[in-house]
GROMACS .gro file of C-alpha atoms in nm:
model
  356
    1UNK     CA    1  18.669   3.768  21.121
    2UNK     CA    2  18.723   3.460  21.350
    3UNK     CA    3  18.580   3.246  21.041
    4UNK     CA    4  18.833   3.417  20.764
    5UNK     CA    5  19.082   3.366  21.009
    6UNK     CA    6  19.017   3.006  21.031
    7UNK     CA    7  18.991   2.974  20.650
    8UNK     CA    8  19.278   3.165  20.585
    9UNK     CA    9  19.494   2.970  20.795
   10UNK     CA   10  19.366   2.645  20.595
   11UNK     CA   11  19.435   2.742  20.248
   12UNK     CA   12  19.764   2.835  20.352
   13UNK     CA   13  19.878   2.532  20.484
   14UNK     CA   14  19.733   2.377  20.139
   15UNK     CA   15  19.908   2.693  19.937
   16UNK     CA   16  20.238   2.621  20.133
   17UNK     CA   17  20.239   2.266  20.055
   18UNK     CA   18  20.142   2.321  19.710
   19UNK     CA   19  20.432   2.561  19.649
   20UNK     CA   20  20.667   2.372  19.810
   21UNK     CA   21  20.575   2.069  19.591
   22UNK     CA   22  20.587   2.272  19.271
   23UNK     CA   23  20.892   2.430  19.325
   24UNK     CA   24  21.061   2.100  19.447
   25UNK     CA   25  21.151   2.226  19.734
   26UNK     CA   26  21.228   1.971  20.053
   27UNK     CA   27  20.902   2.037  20.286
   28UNK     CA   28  21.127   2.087  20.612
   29UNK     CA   29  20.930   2.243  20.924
   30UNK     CA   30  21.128   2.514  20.952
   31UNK     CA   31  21.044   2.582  20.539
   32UNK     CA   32  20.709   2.528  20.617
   33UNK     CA   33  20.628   2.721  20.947
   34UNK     CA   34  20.835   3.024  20.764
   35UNK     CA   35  20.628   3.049  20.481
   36UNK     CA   36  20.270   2.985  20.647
   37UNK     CA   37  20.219   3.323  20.840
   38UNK     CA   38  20.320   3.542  20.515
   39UNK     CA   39  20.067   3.342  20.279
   40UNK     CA   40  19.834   3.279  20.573
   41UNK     CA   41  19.868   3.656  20.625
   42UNK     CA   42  19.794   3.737  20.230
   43UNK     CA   43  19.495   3.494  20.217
   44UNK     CA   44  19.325   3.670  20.538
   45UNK     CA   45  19.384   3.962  20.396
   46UNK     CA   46  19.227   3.875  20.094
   47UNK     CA   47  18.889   3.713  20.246
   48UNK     CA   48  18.873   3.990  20.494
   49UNK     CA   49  18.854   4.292  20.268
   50UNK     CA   50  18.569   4.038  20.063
   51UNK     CA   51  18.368   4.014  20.374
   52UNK     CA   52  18.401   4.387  20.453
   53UNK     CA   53  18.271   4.421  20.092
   54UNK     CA   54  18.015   4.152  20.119
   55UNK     CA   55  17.900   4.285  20.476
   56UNK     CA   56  17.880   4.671  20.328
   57UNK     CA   57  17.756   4.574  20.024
   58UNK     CA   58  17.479   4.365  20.130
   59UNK     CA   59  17.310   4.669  20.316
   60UNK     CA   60  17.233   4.847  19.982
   61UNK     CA   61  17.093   4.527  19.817
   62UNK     CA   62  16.705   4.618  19.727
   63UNK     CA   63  16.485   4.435  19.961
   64UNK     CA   64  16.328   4.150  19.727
   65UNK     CA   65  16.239   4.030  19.385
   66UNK     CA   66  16.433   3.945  19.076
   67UNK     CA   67  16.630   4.302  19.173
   68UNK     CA   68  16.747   4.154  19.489
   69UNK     CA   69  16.922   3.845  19.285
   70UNK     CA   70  17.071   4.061  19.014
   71UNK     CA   71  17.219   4.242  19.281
   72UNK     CA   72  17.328   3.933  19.469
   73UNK     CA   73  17.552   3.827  19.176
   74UNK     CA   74  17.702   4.133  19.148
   75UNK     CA   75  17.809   4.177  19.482
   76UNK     CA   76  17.945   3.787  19.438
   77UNK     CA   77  18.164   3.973  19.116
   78UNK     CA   78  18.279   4.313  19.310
   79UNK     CA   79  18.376   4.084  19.645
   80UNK     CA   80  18.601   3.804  19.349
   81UNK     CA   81  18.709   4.203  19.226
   82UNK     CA   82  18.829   4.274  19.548
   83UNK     CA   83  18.976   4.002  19.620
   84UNK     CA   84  19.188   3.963  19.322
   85UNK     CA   85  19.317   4.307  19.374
   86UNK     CA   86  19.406   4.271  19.714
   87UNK     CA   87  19.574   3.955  19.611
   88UNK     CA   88  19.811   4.102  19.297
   89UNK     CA   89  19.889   4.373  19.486
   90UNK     CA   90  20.021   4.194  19.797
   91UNK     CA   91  20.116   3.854  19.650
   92UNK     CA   92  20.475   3.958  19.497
   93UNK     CA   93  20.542   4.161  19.859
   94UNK     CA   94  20.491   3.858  20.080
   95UNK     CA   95  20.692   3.647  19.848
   96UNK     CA   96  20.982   3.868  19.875
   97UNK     CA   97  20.913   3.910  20.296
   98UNK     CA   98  20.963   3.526  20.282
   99UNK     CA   99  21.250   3.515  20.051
  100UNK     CA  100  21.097   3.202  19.848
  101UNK     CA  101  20.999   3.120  19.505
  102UNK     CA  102  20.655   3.009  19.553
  103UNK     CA  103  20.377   2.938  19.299
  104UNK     CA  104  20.359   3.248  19.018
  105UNK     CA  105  20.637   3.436  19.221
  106UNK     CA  106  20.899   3.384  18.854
  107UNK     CA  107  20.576   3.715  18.783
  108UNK     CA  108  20.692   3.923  19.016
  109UNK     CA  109  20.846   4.233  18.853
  110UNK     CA  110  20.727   4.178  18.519
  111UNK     CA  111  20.367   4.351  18.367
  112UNK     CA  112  20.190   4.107  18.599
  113UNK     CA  113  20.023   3.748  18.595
  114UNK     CA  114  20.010   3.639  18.226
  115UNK     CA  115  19.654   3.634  18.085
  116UNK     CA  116  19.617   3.244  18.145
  117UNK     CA  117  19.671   3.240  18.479
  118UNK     CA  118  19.442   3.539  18.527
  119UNK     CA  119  19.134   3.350  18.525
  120UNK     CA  120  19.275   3.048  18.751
  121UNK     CA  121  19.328   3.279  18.987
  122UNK     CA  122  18.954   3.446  18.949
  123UNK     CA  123  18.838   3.186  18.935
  124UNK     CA  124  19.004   3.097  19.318
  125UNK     CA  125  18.862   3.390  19.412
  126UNK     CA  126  18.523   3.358  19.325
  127UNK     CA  127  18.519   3.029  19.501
  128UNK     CA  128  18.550   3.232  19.828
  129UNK     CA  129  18.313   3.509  19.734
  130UNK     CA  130  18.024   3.310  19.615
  131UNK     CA  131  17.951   3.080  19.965
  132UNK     CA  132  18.061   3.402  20.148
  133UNK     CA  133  17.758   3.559  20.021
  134UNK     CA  134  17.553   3.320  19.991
  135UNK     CA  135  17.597   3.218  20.328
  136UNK     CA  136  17.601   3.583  20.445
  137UNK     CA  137  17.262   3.634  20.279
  138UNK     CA  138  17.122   3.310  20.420
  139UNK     CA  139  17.216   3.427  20.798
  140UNK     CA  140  17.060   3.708  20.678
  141UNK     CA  141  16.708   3.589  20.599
  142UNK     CA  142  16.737   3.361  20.887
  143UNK     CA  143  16.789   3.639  21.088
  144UNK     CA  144  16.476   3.838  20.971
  145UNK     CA  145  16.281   3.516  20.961
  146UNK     CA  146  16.360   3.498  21.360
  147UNK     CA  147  16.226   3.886  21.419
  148UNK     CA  148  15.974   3.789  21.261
  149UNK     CA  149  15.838   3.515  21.412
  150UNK     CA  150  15.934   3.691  21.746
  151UNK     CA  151  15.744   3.961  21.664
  152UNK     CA  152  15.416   3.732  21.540
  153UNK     CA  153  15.447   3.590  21.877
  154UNK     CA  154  15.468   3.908  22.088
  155UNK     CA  155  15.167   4.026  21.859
  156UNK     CA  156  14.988   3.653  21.970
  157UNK     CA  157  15.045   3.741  22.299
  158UNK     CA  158  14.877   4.101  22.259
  159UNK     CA  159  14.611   3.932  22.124
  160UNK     CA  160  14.528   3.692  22.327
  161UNK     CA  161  14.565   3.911  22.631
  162UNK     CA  162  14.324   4.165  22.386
  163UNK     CA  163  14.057   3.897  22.343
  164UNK     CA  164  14.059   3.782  22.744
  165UNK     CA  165  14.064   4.124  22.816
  166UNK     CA  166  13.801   4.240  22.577
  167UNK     CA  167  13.567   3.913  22.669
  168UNK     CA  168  13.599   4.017  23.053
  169UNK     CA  169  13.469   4.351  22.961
  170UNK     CA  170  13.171   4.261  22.788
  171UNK     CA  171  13.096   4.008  23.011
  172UNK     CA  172  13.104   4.283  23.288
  173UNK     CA  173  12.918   4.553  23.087
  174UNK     CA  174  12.610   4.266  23.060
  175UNK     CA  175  12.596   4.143  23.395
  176UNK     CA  176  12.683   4.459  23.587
  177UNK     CA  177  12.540   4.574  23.922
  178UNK     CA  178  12.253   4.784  23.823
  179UNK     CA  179  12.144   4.554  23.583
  180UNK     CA  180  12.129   4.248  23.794
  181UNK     CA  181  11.968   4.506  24.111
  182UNK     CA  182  11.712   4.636  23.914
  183UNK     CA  183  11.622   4.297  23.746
  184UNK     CA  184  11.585   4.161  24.117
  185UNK     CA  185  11.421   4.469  24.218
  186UNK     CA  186  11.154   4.442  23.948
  187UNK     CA  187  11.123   4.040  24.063
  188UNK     CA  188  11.079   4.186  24.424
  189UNK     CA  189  10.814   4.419  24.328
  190UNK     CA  190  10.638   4.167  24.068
  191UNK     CA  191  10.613   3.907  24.347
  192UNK     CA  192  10.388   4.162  24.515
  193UNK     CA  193  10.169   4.269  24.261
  194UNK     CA  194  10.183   3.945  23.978
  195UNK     CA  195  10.348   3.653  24.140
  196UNK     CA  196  10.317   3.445  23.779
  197UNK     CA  197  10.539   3.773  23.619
  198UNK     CA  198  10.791   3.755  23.897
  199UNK     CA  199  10.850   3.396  23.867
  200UNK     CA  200  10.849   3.438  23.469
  201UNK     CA  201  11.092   3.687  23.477
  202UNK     CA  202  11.307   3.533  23.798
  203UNK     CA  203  11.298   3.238  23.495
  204UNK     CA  204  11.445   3.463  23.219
  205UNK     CA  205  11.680   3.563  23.427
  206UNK     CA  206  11.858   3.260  23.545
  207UNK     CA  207  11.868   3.108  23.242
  208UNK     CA  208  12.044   3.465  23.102
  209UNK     CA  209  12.304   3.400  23.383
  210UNK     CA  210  12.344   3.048  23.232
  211UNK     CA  211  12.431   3.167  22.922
  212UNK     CA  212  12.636   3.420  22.948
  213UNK     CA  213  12.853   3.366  23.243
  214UNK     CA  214  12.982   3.055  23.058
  215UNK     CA  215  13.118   3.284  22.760
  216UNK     CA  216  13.384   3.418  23.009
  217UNK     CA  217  13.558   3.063  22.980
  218UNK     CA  218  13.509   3.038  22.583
  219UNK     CA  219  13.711   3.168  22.348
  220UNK     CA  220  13.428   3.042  22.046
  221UNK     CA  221  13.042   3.004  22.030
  222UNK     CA  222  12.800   2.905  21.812
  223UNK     CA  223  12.557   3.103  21.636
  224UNK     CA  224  12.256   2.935  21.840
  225UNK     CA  225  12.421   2.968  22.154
  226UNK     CA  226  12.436   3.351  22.068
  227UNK     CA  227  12.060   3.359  21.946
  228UNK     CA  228  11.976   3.175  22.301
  229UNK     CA  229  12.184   3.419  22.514
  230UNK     CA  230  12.009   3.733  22.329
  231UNK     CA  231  11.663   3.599  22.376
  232UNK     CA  232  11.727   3.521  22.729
  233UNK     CA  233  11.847   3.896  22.771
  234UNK     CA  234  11.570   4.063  22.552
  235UNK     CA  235  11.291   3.868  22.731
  236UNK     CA  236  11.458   3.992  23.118
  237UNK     CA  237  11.405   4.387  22.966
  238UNK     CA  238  11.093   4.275  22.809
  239UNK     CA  239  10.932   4.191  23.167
  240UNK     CA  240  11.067   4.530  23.277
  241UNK     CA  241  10.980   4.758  22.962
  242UNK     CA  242  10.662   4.495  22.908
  243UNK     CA  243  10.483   4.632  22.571
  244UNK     CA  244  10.760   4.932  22.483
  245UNK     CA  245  10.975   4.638  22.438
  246UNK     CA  246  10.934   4.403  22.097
  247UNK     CA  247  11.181   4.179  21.916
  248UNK     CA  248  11.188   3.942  21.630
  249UNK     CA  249  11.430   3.707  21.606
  250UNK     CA  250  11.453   3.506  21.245
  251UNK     CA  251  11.781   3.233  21.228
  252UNK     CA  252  11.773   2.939  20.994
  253UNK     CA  253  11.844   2.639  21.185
  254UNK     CA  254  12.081   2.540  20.939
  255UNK     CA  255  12.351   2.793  21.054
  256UNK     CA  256  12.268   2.712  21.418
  257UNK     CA  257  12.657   2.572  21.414
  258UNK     CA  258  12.821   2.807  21.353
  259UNK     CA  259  13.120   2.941  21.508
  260UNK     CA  260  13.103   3.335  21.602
  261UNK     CA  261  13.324   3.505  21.856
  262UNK     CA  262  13.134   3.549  22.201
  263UNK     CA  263  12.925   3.852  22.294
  264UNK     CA  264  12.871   4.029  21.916
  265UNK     CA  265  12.543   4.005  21.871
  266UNK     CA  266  12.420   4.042  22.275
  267UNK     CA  267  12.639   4.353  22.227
  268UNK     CA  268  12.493   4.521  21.934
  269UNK     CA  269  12.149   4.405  22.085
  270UNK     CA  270  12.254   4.588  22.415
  271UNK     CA  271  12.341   4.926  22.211
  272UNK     CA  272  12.009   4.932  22.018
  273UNK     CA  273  11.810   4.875  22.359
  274UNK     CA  274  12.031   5.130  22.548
  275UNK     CA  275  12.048   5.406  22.311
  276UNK     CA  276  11.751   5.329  22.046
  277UNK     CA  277  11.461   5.216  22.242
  278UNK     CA  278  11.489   5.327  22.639
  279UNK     CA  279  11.529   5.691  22.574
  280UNK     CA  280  11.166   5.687  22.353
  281UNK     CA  281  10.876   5.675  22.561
  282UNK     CA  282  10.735   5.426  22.325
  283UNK     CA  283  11.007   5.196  22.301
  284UNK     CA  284  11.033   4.975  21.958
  285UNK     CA  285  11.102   4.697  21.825
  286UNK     CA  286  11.432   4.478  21.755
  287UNK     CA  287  11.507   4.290  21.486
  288UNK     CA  288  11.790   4.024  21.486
  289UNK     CA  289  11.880   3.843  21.182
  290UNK     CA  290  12.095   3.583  21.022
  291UNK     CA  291  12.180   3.454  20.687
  292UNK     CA  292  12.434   3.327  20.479
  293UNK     CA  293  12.545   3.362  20.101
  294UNK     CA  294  12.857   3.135  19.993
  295UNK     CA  295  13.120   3.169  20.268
  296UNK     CA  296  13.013   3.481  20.390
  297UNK     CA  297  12.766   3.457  20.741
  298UNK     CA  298  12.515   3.810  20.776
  299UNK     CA  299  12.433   3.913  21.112
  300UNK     CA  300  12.182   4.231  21.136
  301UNK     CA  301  12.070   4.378  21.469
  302UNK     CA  302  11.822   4.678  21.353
  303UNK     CA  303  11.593   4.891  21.624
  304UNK     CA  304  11.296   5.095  21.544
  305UNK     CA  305  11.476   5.369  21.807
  306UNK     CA  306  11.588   5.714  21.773
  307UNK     CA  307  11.820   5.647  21.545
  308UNK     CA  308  12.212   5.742  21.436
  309UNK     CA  309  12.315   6.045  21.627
  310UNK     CA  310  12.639   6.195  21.608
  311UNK     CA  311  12.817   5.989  21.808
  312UNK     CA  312  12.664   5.656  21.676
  313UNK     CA  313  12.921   5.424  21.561
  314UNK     CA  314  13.194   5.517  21.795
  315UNK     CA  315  13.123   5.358  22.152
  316UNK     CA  316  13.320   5.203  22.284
  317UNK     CA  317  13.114   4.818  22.265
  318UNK     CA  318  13.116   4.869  21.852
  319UNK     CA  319  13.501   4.958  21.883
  320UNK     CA  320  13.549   4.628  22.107
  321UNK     CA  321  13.362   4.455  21.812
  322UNK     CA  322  13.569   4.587  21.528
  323UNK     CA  323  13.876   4.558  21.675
  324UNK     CA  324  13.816   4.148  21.729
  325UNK     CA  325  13.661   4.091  21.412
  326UNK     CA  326  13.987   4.270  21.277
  327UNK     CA  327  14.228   4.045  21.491
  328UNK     CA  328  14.034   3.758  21.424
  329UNK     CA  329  13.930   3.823  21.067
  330UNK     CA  330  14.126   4.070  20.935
  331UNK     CA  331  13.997   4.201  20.583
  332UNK     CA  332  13.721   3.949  20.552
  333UNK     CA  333  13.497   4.075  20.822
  334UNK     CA  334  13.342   4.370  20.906
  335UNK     CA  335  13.059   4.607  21.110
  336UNK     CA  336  12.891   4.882  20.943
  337UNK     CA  337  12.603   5.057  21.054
  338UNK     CA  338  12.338   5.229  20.849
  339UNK     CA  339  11.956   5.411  20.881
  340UNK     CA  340  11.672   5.180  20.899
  341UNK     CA  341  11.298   5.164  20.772
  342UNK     CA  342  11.121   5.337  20.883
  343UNK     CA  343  11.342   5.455  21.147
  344UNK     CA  344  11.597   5.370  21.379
  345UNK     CA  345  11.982   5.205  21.358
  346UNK     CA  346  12.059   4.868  21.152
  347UNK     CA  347  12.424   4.722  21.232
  348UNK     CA  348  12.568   4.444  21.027
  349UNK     CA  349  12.836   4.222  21.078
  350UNK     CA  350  12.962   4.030  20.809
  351UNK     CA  351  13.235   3.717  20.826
  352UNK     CA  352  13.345   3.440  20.690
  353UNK     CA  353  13.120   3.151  20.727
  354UNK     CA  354  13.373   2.841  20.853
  355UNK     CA  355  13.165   2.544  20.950
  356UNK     CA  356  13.217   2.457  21.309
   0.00000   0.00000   0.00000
């Protein structure tokens, strides 16, 4: 309202001027400051009851497309509409408040403007109600455009605080208490009975530690760094579970590289010891695996365990997995987990292959 106020108030110093000119009358101050609140008064009038339609109509435009420009216009046609009727209706009222003959006042009393001066005077109002929408609609989308981007960085926020969180987890869940005791209890024990074992797996061990603690710094790693962090953990259990444990790991050195979030394979390794191979007396076998087709990078964990039971697929380390590859990745990658040959659990992960 401020800004109509401030317009009004401008063309009405240029309508009082113009009047006076075209009437001949002598521009004295006291002419002047009598005439500019009634005209001033009719022109805010005017652009106010065009805003109130531009700011009422604008809510029911449709949201986008060609639909949202047809609609545009038209509310630029009903706001000139509104304004013209506001103006014929008030014009001839104010003149006679003021007691002057100013421009198209000689119309006053008769059928109404003559059909020449009806479009001049359309055609004034139209050059209010086209920048008032258009500018209207432009705070608009600037204003959406600022949600928006406050809301993509509140979500940026979440995610980051997701991903730190979600690294410190699995970091946790591989290096936790019992796993480091009973590693250093089997060392304890080994130094006893097979010094060489002990100091092989005191070996694996450290080097584990080397790898992974690292990964609570990182937000990226690289395929090999991920292949060297999972050997190092499978060959610690393999000194504890000695022959019930067996892996194979096959990665061509060519996608050594590249980039993969931290922790997605050691974790999917991690489920298919935990709940594939411990619980069998036996044990089995592991099978990592990489590969690549276009810009798509394969990554297969499969066990030779006891295979999908009826909670399979919805612990919580494969939930931690999906929900990163879906905040990193969205769409384009993707765990799914299916039965293996000749039995046991086969998880792949599958996204896109960006060269690091």
């Amino acid at each position: 309202m401020l800004i109509c106020l401030a317009v009004a108030a401008a063309d009405a110093m240029l309508w009082v001027l113009g009047s006076l000119l075209s009437t001949g009358a002598q521009a004295a101050p006291q002419q002047v400051w009598r005439i500019f609140p009634g005209v001033g008064m009719l022109r805010f009038m005017c652009l106010a009851v065009m805003m109130l339609v531009v700011v009422l109509g604008h809510r029911l435009l449709p949201t986008g497309g060609i639909s949202r420009w047809l609609a545009l216009a038209a509310l630029v046609l009903v706001a000139t509409a509104a304004g013209w009727i506001v103006f014929v209706q008030s014009f001839c009222d104010i003149g006679r408040w003021l007691g002057f003959e100013l421009r198209y006042s000689r119309y006053c009393g008769s059928a109404g403007f003559p059909q020449r001066q009806v479009p001049v005077m359309v055609v004034r109002q139209l050059q209010f109600a086209l920048p008032m929408v258009g500018l209207y609609e432009f705070a608009s989308r600037s204003r959406r455009a600022a949600e928006a981007l406050h809301e993509a960085g509140l979500r940026q926020m979440s995610l980051a605080r997701d991903l730190a969180a979600g690294r410190a987890q699995l970091l946790q869940a591989q290096i936790e208490p019992h796993f480091l005791f009973n590693s250093l209890a089997n060392v304890r024990r080994l130094v006893r009975t097979d010094a060489a074992a002990a100091a092989s797996m005191l070996a694996d061990l450290l080097r584990y530690l080397q790898e992974a603690l690292p990964r609570l710094r990182e937000t990226e790693s690289t395929l090999g760094q991920e292949i060297e962090l999972v050997r190092a953990f499978l060959d610690v259990h393999g000194v504890r579970m000695g022959p019930r444990l067996r892996y194979d790991i096959v990665m061509p050195e060519t996608l050594a590289q590249l980039p993969v979030p931290p922790m997605l394979l050691l974790t999917l390794v991690e489920n298919a010891l935990k709940h594939g191979l411990q619980p069998l007396p036996e044990g089995g076998c592991i099978q990592v695996g990489a590969s690549r087709s276009g810009a798509v990078l394969t990554l297969t964990v499969g066990d030779t365990g006891r295979g999908m039971g009826d909670a399979s697929g919805h612990g919580t380390g494969l939930a931690n997995i999906r929900a990163r590859l879906r905040a990193l990745h969205g769409a384009a990658a993707a765990l799914s987990l299916q039965v293996n040959e000749p039995r046991g659990v086969r998880a792949t992960i599958t996204l896109p292959a960006v060269p690091g």
